[in-house]
Structure formats: C-alpha cells, structure tokens
Amino acid sequence: MHREHTGRRRNEAARQDILDAAAALIAEPGGAAVTVDAIAARAGVGKQTIYRWWPSKYAVMLDALLERARADVVETGDGTLPGDLTAFLVSSFAGAERGRAFLATAAGLAQSDPAAREMLEQFTRRRREALRGLLERHGVPGPGLLVEQAYGVLWYRLMISHEPLDRASAEGLAALLTRQADI
C-alpha cells in the first residue's frame, strides 16, 4: 500500500493502520509480547514513523485500546438502567477479555513507569466517566461507589483471580449494581 509522504505531520491513514495493527496484535494469543517491529510490519510503515508519533510500544497499544474502547463499548441498551448497565458491562468485559494480556502488562508496567501509569490512568478514567455518565442519566445518586465496584470486579478478575470476563459475569454484576442503585 502506498501512502503520500507527509513529513512530520501525522498521516491519518498511516495512524489508523498503526492503531489497527496494534489492536490486532494485542488480540492475538501472547499479545503482551507485541513489538514495535511487529506493529510496523503489520501496518506497512517504518519503525521511525511509530516512534515519531508515540514514545513507546505501550503508548501505541494504549492508544489503540482507547480507540477500540470508544468504538466497542456500548453505552446504551434498551433505555432502562438494567438494560443500559448490562449492555455497558457486557461490552466492557468483552473488550477487557480481548485485551487481557496487554492490560495486565500495562498495569504491571504502570507500577514503575510514569508514562505508562499516565496512559493507563487516562484509559481507565475515560471508562469510569462513561459509566458514571450512564448512571447519572438514569438518576442514580452518587454513582462513584457503583463505578468503583464495577471496575473493581473487572480489574480483580483481570489481575488476580484470572476468572473469565464473560457475558454471564457482566450480566450478574449489572443485576447486583442495579439493585444497589435503589432508584
């Protein structure tokens, strides 16, 4: 595939190819071992293009996950609190399951790398804000603890218990949180 050279300006087609390549590699078994070389080869760009726009492979991978999260996570279901919350959690759990290896690696790296910590914090903040917004739209007062419970379960399963982030778990959690919302 030939793209017009744009110098230091970011070519949107190349950017999208890079993010798509990173997302595809993350989803493969062993996604934690993704390299800049592998991303560049799959995207059809040079490594220098990636390093010009992102400081590390983790930055590319997190950017790819952020984009996928915006596209993949459903924020509305049937218009009811139980329906919308279930749709949100089912899609959130599915996305986390697809990116499980990378998210676990990113969480570990964030313990010692300030840049990784900032990127992971940005990613999780966007998802928490989306869930908070959903709960507020349904009139749930003080939704902060419900948001923490939802993501606490997700991250606990991701990092500690290694239980699946499956549809049944998301539906069960949505039912529990709906009862706790007490509206």
JSON list of C-alpha atoms in Angstrom, two decimals, residues 30 51 67 141:
[
{"chain": "A", "resi": 30, "resn": "GLY", "atom": "CA", "xyz": [0.53, -13.71, 23.67]},
{"chain": "A", "resi": 51, "resn": "TYR", "atom": "CA", "xyz": [8.46, 6.47, 17.27]},
{"chain": "A", "resi": 67, "resn": "GLU", "atom": "CA", "xyz": [-9.83, 3.97, 20.24]},
{"chain": "A", "resi": 141, "resn": "PRO", "atom": "CA", "xyz": [-27.43, 9.45, 43.10]}
]
